[in-house]
JSON list of C-alpha atoms in Angstrom, two decimals:
[
{"chain": "X", "resi": 225, "resn": "ASP", "atom": "CA", "xyz": [-79.17, -38.44, 73.79]},
{"chain": "X", "resi": 226, "resn": "ALA", "atom": "CA", "xyz": [-81.76, -40.10, 75.92]},
{"chain": "X", "resi": 227, "resn": "LYS", "atom": "CA", "xyz": [-82.87, -43.50, 74.51]},
{"chain": "X", "resi": 228, "resn": "THR", "atom": "CA", "xyz": [-86.28, -43.34, 76.22]},
{"chain": "X", "resi": 229, "resn": "THR", "atom": "CA", "xyz": [-89.63, -41.63, 75.45]},
{"chain": "X", "resi": 230, "resn": "GLN", "atom": "CA", "xyz": [-91.88, -40.49, 78.22]},
{"chain": "X", "resi": 231, "resn": "PRO", "atom": "CA", "xyz": [-95.11, -38.40, 78.33]},
{"chain": "X", "resi": 232, "resn": "PRO", "atom": "CA", "xyz": [-94.23, -34.86, 79.35]},
{"chain": "X", "resi": 233, "resn": "SER", "atom": "CA", "xyz": [-96.81, -34.58, 82.07]},
{"chain": "X", "resi": 234, "resn": "MET", "atom": "CA", "xyz": [-99.40, -36.56, 84.01]},
{"chain": "X", "resi": 235, "resn": "ASP", "atom": "CA", "xyz": [-101.80, -35.92, 86.94]},
{"chain": "X", "resi": 236, "resn": "CYS", "atom": "CA", "xyz": [-102.82, -38.33, 89.54]},
{"chain": "X", "resi": 237, "resn": "ALA", "atom": "CA", "xyz": [-105.20, -38.05, 92.46]},
{"chain": "X", "resi": 238, "resn": "GLU", "atom": "CA", "xyz": [-103.87, -38.42, 95.89]},
{"chain": "X", "resi": 239, "resn": "GLY", "atom": "CA", "xyz": [-104.15, -41.89, 97.17]},
{"chain": "X", "resi": 240, "resn": "ARG", "atom": "CA", "xyz": [-104.49, -43.52, 93.66]},
{"chain": "X", "resi": 241, "resn": "ALA", "atom": "CA", "xyz": [-101.88, -45.37, 91.94]},
{"chain": "X", "resi": 242, "resn": "ALA", "atom": "CA", "xyz": [-99.68, -43.44, 89.59]},
{"chain": "X", "resi": 243, "resn": "ASN", "atom": "CA", "xyz": [-98.57, -45.39, 86.48]},
{"chain": "X", "resi": 244, "resn": "LEU", "atom": "CA", "xyz": [-95.76, -43.70, 84.56]},
{"chain": "X", "resi": 245, "resn": "PRO", "atom": "CA", "xyz": [-94.92, -45.18, 81.18]},
{"chain": "X", "resi": 246, "resn": "CYS", "atom": "CA", "xyz": [-91.71, -45.28, 79.36]},
{"chain": "X", "resi": 247, "resn": "ASN", "atom": "CA", "xyz": [-90.77, -46.56, 75.81]},
{"chain": "X", "resi": 248, "resn": "HIS", "atom": "CA", "xyz": [-87.30, -47.92, 75.12]},
{"chain": "X", "resi": 249, "resn": "SER", "atom": "CA", "xyz": [-87.58, -49.70, 71.97]},
{"chain": "X", "resi": 250, "resn": "THR", "atom": "CA", "xyz": [-83.91, -49.68, 71.22]},
{"chain": "X", "resi": 251, "resn": "ILE", "atom": "CA", "xyz": [-82.79, -51.16, 74.58]},
{"chain": "X", "resi": 252, "resn": "SER", "atom": "CA", "xyz": [-79.83, -53.73, 74.43]},
{"chain": "X", "resi": 253, "resn": "GLY", "atom": "CA", "xyz": [-79.73, -56.99, 76.10]},
{"chain": "X", "resi": 254, "resn": "ASN", "atom": "CA", "xyz": [-77.26, -55.76, 78.78]},
{"chain": "X", "resi": 255, "resn": "GLU", "atom": "CA", "xyz": [-79.15, -52.48, 79.50]},
{"chain": "X", "resi": 256, "resn": "TYR", "atom": "CA", "xyz": [-81.07, -51.88, 82.52]},
{"chain": "X", "resi": 257, "resn": "VAL", "atom": "CA", "xyz": [-84.03, -49.69, 83.01]},
{"chain": "X", "resi": 258, "resn": "TYR", "atom": "CA", "xyz": [-83.55, -47.11, 85.83]},
{"chain": "X", "resi": 259, "resn": "TRP", "atom": "CA", "xyz": [-86.02, -44.72, 87.33]},
{"chain": "X", "resi": 260, "resn": "TYR", "atom": "CA", "xyz": [-85.02, -41.53, 89.23]},
{"chain": "X", "resi": 261, "resn": "ARG", "atom": "CA", "xyz": [-87.06, -38.57, 90.28]},
{"chain": "X", "resi": 262, "resn": "GLN", "atom": "CA", "xyz": [-86.31, -35.03, 91.01]},
{"chain": "X", "resi": 263, "resn": "ILE", "atom": "CA", "xyz": [-88.55, -33.20, 93.51]},
{"chain": "X", "resi": 264, "resn": "HIS", "atom": "CA", "xyz": [-88.51, -29.33, 92.96]},
{"chain": "X", "resi": 265, "resn": "SER", "atom": "CA", "xyz": [-85.22, -27.85, 94.00]},
{"chain": "X", "resi": 266, "resn": "GLN", "atom": "CA", "xyz": [-83.62, -31.06, 95.10]},
{"chain": "X", "resi": 267, "resn": "GLY", "atom": "CA", "xyz": [-81.13, -33.45, 93.57]},
{"chain": "X", "resi": 268, "resn": "PRO", "atom": "CA", "xyz": [-82.41, -36.47, 91.65]},
{"chain": "X", "resi": 269, "resn": "GLN", "atom": "CA", "xyz": [-83.15, -39.49, 93.78]},
{"chain": "X", "resi": 270, "resn": "TYR", "atom": "CA", "xyz": [-82.99, -43.17, 92.81]},
{"chain": "X", "resi": 271, "resn": "ILE", "atom": "CA", "xyz": [-86.35, -45.09, 92.81]},
{"chain": "X", "resi": 272, "resn": "ILE", "atom": "CA", "xyz": [-85.87, -48.60, 91.27]},
{"chain": "X", "resi": 273, "resn": "HIS", "atom": "CA", "xyz": [-84.20, -50.45, 88.43]},
{"chain": "X", "resi": 274, "resn": "GLY", "atom": "CA", "xyz": [-84.57, -53.69, 86.62]},
{"chain": "X", "resi": 275, "resn": "LEU", "atom": "CA", "xyz": [-83.21, -55.78, 83.81]},
{"chain": "X", "resi": 276, "resn": "LYS", "atom": "CA", "xyz": [-86.18, -58.02, 82.67]},
{"chain": "X", "resi": 277, "resn": "ASN", "atom": "CA", "xyz": [-88.06, -59.14, 85.75]},
{"chain": "X", "resi": 278, "resn": "ASN", "atom": "CA", "xyz": [-90.63, -57.03, 87.51]},
{"chain": "X", "resi": 279, "resn": "GLU", "atom": "CA", "xyz": [-89.08, -55.30, 90.55]},
{"chain": "X", "resi": 280, "resn": "THR", "atom": "CA", "xyz": [-90.68, -53.98, 93.76]},
{"chain": "X", "resi": 281, "resn": "ASN", "atom": "CA", "xyz": [-89.04, -51.94, 96.66]},
{"chain": "X", "resi": 282, "resn": "GLU", "atom": "CA", "xyz": [-90.46, -49.68, 99.40]},
{"chain": "X", "resi": 283, "resn": "MET", "atom": "CA", "xyz": [-90.86, -46.79, 96.94]},
{"chain": "X", "resi": 284, "resn": "ALA", "atom": "CA", "xyz": [-92.43, -48.39, 93.85]},
{"chain": "X", "resi": 285, "resn": "SER", "atom": "CA", "xyz": [-92.88, -51.19, 91.36]},
{"chain": "X", "resi": 286, "resn": "LEU", "atom": "CA", "xyz": [-91.42, -51.65, 88.07]},
{"chain": "X", "resi": 287, "resn": "ILE", "atom": "CA", "xyz": [-93.08, -53.58, 85.28]},
{"chain": "X", "resi": 288, "resn": "ILE", "atom": "CA", "xyz": [-91.03, -54.40, 82.24]},
{"chain": "X", "resi": 289, "resn": "THR", "atom": "CA", "xyz": [-92.75, -55.88, 79.15]},
{"chain": "X", "resi": 290, "resn": "GLU", "atom": "CA", "xyz": [-91.50, -59.24, 78.03]},
{"chain": "X", "resi": 291, "resn": "ASP", "atom": "CA", "xyz": [-89.91, -57.70, 74.88]},
{"chain": "X", "resi": 292, "resn": "ARG", "atom": "CA", "xyz": [-88.33, -55.09, 77.19]},
{"chain": "X", "resi": 293, "resn": "LYS", "atom": "CA", "xyz": [-89.22, -52.32, 74.88]},
{"chain": "X", "resi": 294, "resn": "SER", "atom": "CA", "xyz": [-91.39, -50.41, 77.44]},
{"chain": "X", "resi": 295, "resn": "SER", "atom": "CA", "xyz": [-91.95, -50.35, 81.15]},
{"chain": "X", "resi": 296, "resn": "THR", "atom": "CA", "xyz": [-94.23, -48.78, 83.75]},
{"chain": "X", "resi": 297, "resn": "LEU", "atom": "CA", "xyz": [-93.31, -47.29, 87.16]},
{"chain": "X", "resi": 298, "resn": "ILE", "atom": "CA", "xyz": [-96.00, -47.66, 89.57]},
{"chain": "X", "resi": 299, "resn": "LEU", "atom": "CA", "xyz": [-96.34, -45.61, 92.78]},
{"chain": "X", "resi": 300, "resn": "PRO", "atom": "CA", "xyz": [-99.13, -47.58, 94.48]},
{"chain": "X", "resi": 301, "resn": "HIS", "atom": "CA", "xyz": [-100.54, -44.84, 96.63]},
{"chain": "X", "resi": 302, "resn": "ALA", "atom": "CA", "xyz": [-99.46, -41.52, 95.47]},
{"chain": "X", "resi": 303, "resn": "THR", "atom": "CA", "xyz": [-98.99, -38.55, 98.03]},
{"chain": "X", "resi": 304, "resn": "LEU", "atom": "CA", "xyz": [-98.54, -34.96, 97.48]},
{"chain": "X", "resi": 305, "resn": "ARG", "atom": "CA", "xyz": [-94.81, -35.47, 98.15]},
{"chain": "X", "resi": 306, "resn": "ASP", "atom": "CA", "xyz": [-94.59, -37.72, 95.04]},
{"chain": "X", "resi": 307, "resn": "THR", "atom": "CA", "xyz": [-95.02, -34.51, 92.81]},
{"chain": "X", "resi": 308, "resn": "ALA", "atom": "CA", "xyz": [-91.86, -34.50, 90.87]},
{"chain": "X", "resi": 309, "resn": "VAL", "atom": "CA", "xyz": [-90.23, -35.06, 87.57]},
{"chain": "X", "resi": 310, "resn": "TYR", "atom": "CA", "xyz": [-89.66, -38.85, 87.02]},
{"chain": "X", "resi": 311, "resn": "TYR", "atom": "CA", "xyz": [-86.80, -39.91, 84.72]},
{"chain": "X", "resi": 312, "resn": "CYS", "atom": "CA", "xyz": [-86.64, -43.23, 82.97]},
{"chain": "X", "resi": 313, "resn": "ILE", "atom": "CA", "xyz": [-83.13, -44.18, 81.92]},
{"chain": "X", "resi": 314, "resn": "VAL", "atom": "CA", "xyz": [-81.57, -47.18, 80.14]},
{"chain": "X", "resi": 315, "resn": "ARG", "atom": "CA", "xyz": [-78.01, -48.03, 80.63]},
{"chain": "X", "resi": 316, "resn": "VAL", "atom": "CA", "xyz": [-75.42, -50.77, 81.32]},
{"chain": "X", "resi": 317, "resn": "ALA", "atom": "CA", "xyz": [-75.01, -51.32, 85.13]},
{"chain": "X", "resi": 318, "resn": "SER", "atom": "CA", "xyz": [-71.20, -51.68, 84.81]},
{"chain": "X", "resi": 319, "resn": "GLY", "atom": "CA", "xyz": [-68.57, -49.21, 84.20]},
{"chain": "X", "resi": 320, "resn": "ASN", "atom": "CA", "xyz": [-68.52, -45.55, 85.16]},
{"chain": "X", "resi": 321, "resn": "THR", "atom": "CA", "xyz": [-70.87, -44.23, 82.70]},
{"chain": "X", "resi": 322, "resn": "PRO", "atom": "CA", "xyz": [-73.04, -41.25, 83.77]},
{"chain": "X", "resi": 323, "resn": "LEU", "atom": "CA", "xyz": [-76.73, -41.09, 83.63]},
{"chain": "X", "resi": 324, "resn": "VAL", "atom": "CA", "xyz": [-78.16, -39.59, 80.49]},
{"chain": "X", "resi": 325, "resn": "PHE", "atom": "CA", "xyz": [-81.37, -37.83, 81.52]},
{"chain": "X", "resi": 326, "resn": "GLY", "atom": "CA", "xyz": [-84.15, -36.97, 78.99]},
{"chain": "X", "resi": 327, "resn": "LYS", "atom": "CA", "xyz": [-86.97, -34.64, 79.78]},
{"chain": "X", "resi": 328, "resn": "GLY", "atom": "CA", "xyz": [-88.88, -36.92, 82.06]},
{"chain": "X", "resi": 329, "resn": "THR", "atom": "CA", "xyz": [-92.47, -36.96, 83.17]},
{"chain": "X", "resi": 330, "resn": "ARG", "atom": "CA", "xyz": [-93.77, -34.24, 85.40]},
{"chain": "X", "resi": 331, "resn": "LEU", "atom": "CA", "xyz": [-96.16, -35.98, 87.80]},
{"chain": "X", "resi": 332, "resn": "SER", "atom": "CA", "xyz": [-98.52, -33.82, 89.66]},
{"chain": "X", "resi": 333, "resn": "VAL", "atom": "CA", "xyz": [-100.43, -35.37, 92.47]},
{"chain": "X", "resi": 334, "resn": "ILE", "atom": "CA", "xyz": [-103.53, -33.61, 93.12]},
{"chain": "X", "resi": 335, "resn": "ALA", "atom": "CA", "xyz": [-105.48, -33.54, 96.43]},
{"chain": "O", "resi": 171, "resn": "ASP", "atom": "CA", "xyz": [-75.32, -37.52, 108.20]},
{"chain": "O", "resi": 172, "resn": "THR", "atom": "CA", "xyz": [-75.90, -36.23, 104.51]},
{"chain": "O", "resi": 173, "resn": "ALA", "atom": "CA", "xyz": [-74.55, -38.74, 102.18]},
{"chain": "O", "resi": 174, "resn": "VAL", "atom": "CA", "xyz": [-73.47, -36.26, 99.44]},
{"chain": "O", "resi": 175, "resn": "SER", "atom": "CA", "xyz": [-72.90, -32.64, 100.45]},
{"chain": "O", "resi": 176, "resn": "GLN", "atom": "CA", "xyz": [-72.24, -29.47, 98.49]},
{"chain": "O", "resi": 177, "resn": "THR", "atom": "CA", "xyz": [-71.08, -25.98, 99.29]},
{"chain": "O", "resi": 178, "resn": "PRO", "atom": "CA", "xyz": [-72.21, -23.52, 98.89]},
{"chain": "O", "resi": 179, "resn": "LYS", "atom": "CA", "xyz": [-75.82, -24.12, 98.29]},
{"chain": "O", "resi": 180, "resn": "TYR", "atom": "CA", "xyz": [-76.29, -20.56, 96.62]},
{"chain": "O", "resi": 181, "resn": "LEU", "atom": "CA", "xyz": [-73.59, -18.60, 94.80]},
{"chain": "O", "resi": 182, "resn": "VAL", "atom": "CA", "xyz": [-74.05, -15.15, 93.19]},
{"chain": "O", "resi": 183, "resn": "THR", "atom": "CA", "xyz": [-71.25, -13.65, 91.57]},
{"chain": "O", "resi": 184, "resn": "GLN", "atom": "CA", "xyz": [-70.02, -11.08, 88.76]},
{"chain": "O", "resi": 185, "resn": "MET", "atom": "CA", "xyz": [-69.09, -12.05, 85.29]},
{"chain": "O", "resi": 186, "resn": "GLY", "atom": "CA", "xyz": [-65.29, -12.67, 85.03]},
{"chain": "O", "resi": 187, "resn": "ASN", "atom": "CA", "xyz": [-64.80, -14.01, 88.63]},
{"chain": "O", "resi": 188, "resn": "ASP", "atom": "CA", "xyz": [-63.32, -17.34, 89.57]},
{"chain": "O", "resi": 189, "resn": "LYS", "atom": "CA", "xyz": [-65.26, -19.50, 91.94]},
{"chain": "O", "resi": 190, "resn": "SER", "atom": "CA", "xyz": [-65.18, -22.97, 93.41]},
{"chain": "O", "resi": 191, "resn": "ILE", "atom": "CA", "xyz": [-67.85, -25.45, 94.46]},
{"chain": "O", "resi": 192, "resn": "LYS", "atom": "CA", "xyz": [-67.05, -28.31, 96.76]},
{"chain": "O", "resi": 193, "resn": "CYS", "atom": "CA", "xyz": [-68.58, -31.86, 97.00]},
{"chain": "O", "resi": 194, "resn": "GLU", "atom": "CA", "xyz": [-68.11, -34.39, 99.65]},
{"chain": "O", "resi": 195, "resn": "GLN", "atom": "CA", "xyz": [-69.39, -37.95, 99.92]},
{"chain": "O", "resi": 196, "resn": "ASN", "atom": "CA", "xyz": [-69.34, -40.08, 103.08]},
{"chain": "O", "resi": 197, "resn": "LEU", "atom": "CA", "xyz": [-70.43, -43.29, 101.39]},
{"chain": "O", "resi": 198, "resn": "GLY", "atom": "CA", "xyz": [-67.14, -44.61, 100.61]},
{"chain": "O", "resi": 199, "resn": "HIS", "atom": "CA", "xyz": [-67.79, -44.54, 96.80]},
{"chain": "O", "resi": 200, "resn": "ASP", "atom": "CA", "xyz": [-65.11, -44.74, 94.23]},
{"chain": "O", "resi": 201, "resn": "THR", "atom": "CA", "xyz": [-66.88, -42.75, 91.39]},
{"chain": "O", "resi": 202, "resn": "MET", "atom": "CA", "xyz": [-68.16, -39.13, 91.47]},
{"chain": "O", "resi": 203, "resn": "TYR", "atom": "CA", "xyz": [-69.73, -36.92, 88.98]},
{"chain": "O", "resi": 204, "resn": "TRP", "atom": "CA", "xyz": [-70.53, -33.44, 88.21]},
{"chain": "O", "resi": 205, "resn": "TYR", "atom": "CA", "xyz": [-73.95, -32.69, 86.43]},
{"chain": "O", "resi": 206, "resn": "LYS", "atom": "CA", "xyz": [-75.18, -29.36, 85.14]},
{"chain": "O", "resi": 207, "resn": "GLN", "atom": "CA", "xyz": [-78.89, -28.43, 85.02]},
{"chain": "O", "resi": 208, "resn": "ASP", "atom": "CA", "xyz": [-79.67, -25.40, 83.01]},
{"chain": "O", "resi": 209, "resn": "SER", "atom": "CA", "xyz": [-82.64, -22.98, 83.01]},
{"chain": "O", "resi": 210, "resn": "LYS", "atom": "CA", "xyz": [-84.58, -25.47, 80.78]},
{"chain": "O", "resi": 211, "resn": "LYS", "atom": "CA", "xyz": [-84.07, -28.09, 83.45]},
{"chain": "O", "resi": 212, "resn": "PHE", "atom": "CA", "xyz": [-81.99, -30.46, 81.39]},
{"chain": "O", "resi": 213, "resn": "LEU", "atom": "CA", "xyz": [-79.55, -32.35, 83.38]},
{"chain": "O", "resi": 214, "resn": "LYS", "atom": "CA", "xyz": [-76.29, -33.14, 81.62]},
{"chain": "O", "resi": 215, "resn": "ILE", "atom": "CA", "xyz": [-73.03, -34.81, 82.78]},
{"chain": "O", "resi": 216, "resn": "MET", "atom": "CA", "xyz": [-69.93, -32.65, 82.89]},
{"chain": "O", "resi": 217, "resn": "PHE", "atom": "CA", "xyz": [-67.24, -34.76, 84.66]},
{"chain": "O", "resi": 218, "resn": "SER", "atom": "CA", "xyz": [-66.68, -38.12, 86.09]},
{"chain": "O", "resi": 219, "resn": "TYR", "atom": "CA", "xyz": [-63.90, -39.24, 88.45]},
{"chain": "O", "resi": 220, "resn": "ASN", "atom": "CA", "xyz": [-62.93, -42.77, 89.55]},
{"chain": "O", "resi": 221, "resn": "ASN", "atom": "CA", "xyz": [-60.36, -43.11, 92.45]},
{"chain": "O", "resi": 222, "resn": "LYS", "atom": "CA", "xyz": [-59.37, -39.55, 91.95]},
{"chain": "O", "resi": 223, "resn": "GLU", "atom": "CA", "xyz": [-58.79, -39.96, 88.28]},
{"chain": "O", "resi": 224, "resn": "LEU", "atom": "CA", "xyz": [-60.72, -38.12, 85.54]},
{"chain": "O", "resi": 225, "resn": "ILE", "atom": "CA", "xyz": [-62.63, -40.73, 83.55]},
{"chain": "O", "resi": 226, "resn": "ILE", "atom": "CA", "xyz": [-65.13, -38.66, 81.52]},
{"chain": "O", "resi": 227, "resn": "ASN", "atom": "CA", "xyz": [-64.81, -35.09, 80.32]},
{"chain": "O", "resi": 228, "resn": "GLU", "atom": "CA", "xyz": [-67.80, -33.97, 78.23]},
{"chain": "O", "resi": 229, "resn": "THR", "atom": "CA", "xyz": [-67.56, -31.00, 76.02]},
{"chain": "O", "resi": 230, "resn": "VAL", "atom": "CA", "xyz": [-67.14, -28.49, 78.81]},
{"chain": "O", "resi": 231, "resn": "PRO", "atom": "CA", "xyz": [-65.13, -25.37, 78.33]},
{"chain": "O", "resi": 232, "resn": "ASN", "atom": "CA", "xyz": [-61.65, -25.76, 79.97]},
{"chain": "O", "resi": 233, "resn": "ARG", "atom": "CA", "xyz": [-62.63, -22.76, 82.35]},
{"chain": "O", "resi": 234, "resn": "PHE", "atom": "CA", "xyz": [-64.11, -25.55, 84.26]},
{"chain": "O", "resi": 235, "resn": "SER", "atom": "CA", "xyz": [-61.56, -27.63, 86.08]},
{"chain": "O", "resi": 236, "resn": "PRO", "atom": "CA", "xyz": [-62.53, -30.38, 88.46]},
{"chain": "O", "resi": 237, "resn": "LYS", "atom": "CA", "xyz": [-60.13, -31.45, 91.19]},
{"chain": "O", "resi": 238, "resn": "SER", "atom": "CA", "xyz": [-60.33, -34.56, 93.39]},
{"chain": "O", "resi": 239, "resn": "PRO", "atom": "CA", "xyz": [-57.99, -34.41, 96.28]},
{"chain": "O", "resi": 240, "resn": "ASP", "atom": "CA", "xyz": [-59.16, -37.75, 97.59]},
{"chain": "O", "resi": 241, "resn": "LYS", "atom": "CA", "xyz": [-61.83, -40.25, 96.84]},
{"chain": "O", "resi": 242, "resn": "ALA", "atom": "CA", "xyz": [-64.41, -38.52, 99.10]},
{"chain": "O", "resi": 243, "resn": "HIS", "atom": "CA", "xyz": [-64.10, -35.18, 97.48]},
{"chain": "O", "resi": 244, "resn": "LEU", "atom": "CA", "xyz": [-64.75, -33.78, 94.00]},
{"chain": "O", "resi": 245, "resn": "ASN", "atom": "CA", "xyz": [-64.50, -29.96, 93.60]},
{"chain": "O", "resi": 246, "resn": "LEU", "atom": "CA", "xyz": [-65.33, -27.76, 90.68]},
{"chain": "O", "resi": 247, "resn": "HIS", "atom": "CA", "xyz": [-63.39, -24.71, 89.95]},
{"chain": "O", "resi": 248, "resn": "ILE", "atom": "CA", "xyz": [-64.68, -22.25, 87.38]},
{"chain": "O", "resi": 249, "resn": "ASN", "atom": "CA", "xyz": [-62.52, -19.51, 85.93]},
{"chain": "O", "resi": 250, "resn": "SER", "atom": "CA", "xyz": [-63.58, -16.34, 84.25]},
{"chain": "O", "resi": 251, "resn": "LEU", "atom": "CA", "xyz": [-67.30, -16.87, 84.91]},
{"chain": "O", "resi": 252, "resn": "GLU", "atom": "CA", "xyz": [-69.82, -16.15, 82.07]},
{"chain": "O", "resi": 253, "resn": "LEU", "atom": "CA", "xyz": [-73.55, -15.37, 82.04]},
{"chain": "O", "resi": 254, "resn": "GLY", "atom": "CA", "xyz": [-74.19, -18.81, 80.56]},
{"chain": "O", "resi": 255, "resn": "ASP", "atom": "CA", "xyz": [-72.74, -20.58, 83.51]},
{"chain": "O", "resi": 256, "resn": "SER", "atom": "CA", "xyz": [-75.79, -19.79, 85.44]},
{"chain": "O", "resi": 257, "resn": "ALA", "atom": "CA", "xyz": [-77.35, -23.06, 86.35]},
{"chain": "O", "resi": 258, "resn": "VAL", "atom": "CA", "xyz": [-77.66, -25.56, 89.06]},
{"chain": "O", "resi": 259, "resn": "TYR", "atom": "CA", "xyz": [-74.72, -27.96, 89.61]},
{"chain": "O", "resi": 260, "resn": "PHE", "atom": "CA", "xyz": [-75.23, -31.40, 91.16]},
{"chain": "O", "resi": 261, "resn": "CYS", "atom": "CA", "xyz": [-72.45, -33.61, 92.50]},
{"chain": "O", "resi": 262, "resn": "ALA", "atom": "CA", "xyz": [-73.17, -37.39, 92.63]},
{"chain": "O", "resi": 263, "resn": "SER", "atom": "CA", "xyz": [-71.57, -40.50, 93.69]},
{"chain": "O", "resi": 264, "resn": "ARG", "atom": "CA", "xyz": [-72.02, -44.03, 92.45]},
{"chain": "O", "resi": 265, "resn": "GLN", "atom": "CA", "xyz": [-72.46, -47.33, 94.33]},
{"chain": "O", "resi": 266, "resn": "TYR", "atom": "CA", "xyz": [-72.15, -50.55, 92.39]},
{"chain": "O", "resi": 267, "resn": "ASP", "atom": "CA", "xyz": [-72.61, -53.90, 93.93]},
{"chain": "O", "resi": 268, "resn": "THR", "atom": "CA", "xyz": [-74.29, -57.27, 93.08]},
{"chain": "O", "resi": 269, "resn": "LEU", "atom": "CA", "xyz": [-77.65, -55.57, 93.26]},
{"chain": "O", "resi": 270, "resn": "GLY", "atom": "CA", "xyz": [-76.79, -53.10, 90.59]},
{"chain": "O", "resi": 271, "resn": "GLU", "atom": "CA", "xyz": [-75.86, -49.43, 90.55]},
{"chain": "O", "resi": 272, "resn": "THR", "atom": "CA", "xyz": [-77.31, -46.46, 92.25]},
{"chain": "O", "resi": 273, "resn": "GLN", "atom": "CA", "xyz": [-76.24, -42.78, 92.00]},
{"chain": "O", "resi": 274, "resn": "TYR", "atom": "CA", "xyz": [-76.61, -40.48, 95.07]},
{"chain": "O", "resi": 275, "resn": "PHE", "atom": "CA", "xyz": [-76.98, -36.84, 94.34]},
{"chain": "O", "resi": 276, "resn": "GLY", "atom": "CA", "xyz": [-76.12, -33.80, 96.42]},
{"chain": "O", "resi": 277, "resn": "PRO", "atom": "CA", "xyz": [-78.71, -30.99, 96.98]},
{"chain": "O", "resi": 278, "resn": "GLY", "atom": "CA", "xyz": [-77.12, -28.82, 94.19]},
{"chain": "O", "resi": 279, "resn": "THR", "atom": "CA", "xyz": [-75.33, -25.49, 94.04]},
{"chain": "O", "resi": 280, "resn": "ARG", "atom": "CA", "xyz": [-77.33, -22.73, 92.41]},
{"chain": "O", "resi": 281, "resn": "LEU", "atom": "CA", "xyz": [-74.98, -20.45, 90.63]},
{"chain": "O", "resi": 282, "resn": "LEU", "atom": "CA", "xyz": [-76.15, -17.00, 89.23]},
{"chain": "O", "resi": 283, "resn": "VAL", "atom": "CA", "xyz": [-73.70, -15.09, 87.25]},
{"chain": "O", "resi": 284, "resn": "LEU", "atom": "CA", "xyz": [-74.51, -11.31, 86.85]}
]
């Protein structure tokens, strides 16, 4: 079972920042927070991951609270192409364990 | 230049038939997976292979048999197809380095059993 809780859906105006929350109150010390997204009819796509520090890459920023029990994925300037289901996943980075997907958040970017 | 490719993209077949789905990755990764996404859009792991060896086999009927002829390929053979096998099947490969882990997914194979 997924160890994360996400809102089922969110809307965001095009050009604005999309802030997607995730609760992971039972996260262990060696577990990372990963974000993937699935655009309609495509395979899931890696976005970003972090352990405890905030992370930023060309796609998004990840803000992790100090107690690590929740995090927020930020898409700074959402476009229509960012409409997708976003999955927050916690897991250890080592080993060959597969990703355990929850229901995710369906983000709709509106023109 | 597709990193993870799957064939076919669409597969429509009759109940009881046997079919195969192929997956290839050109990323040099050691670990590959098969995931299944059902009609309710839940994505679940089916199998995991590392260096051609089966690592994870979730509670999948033994009608499903993965085969890895080499590190770059992980194929899925399904015997005696049933209506409930209709789903989208995704192959993925795993990169693991000092920066962490990333899984790369293929485009999916849409299987419809009639």
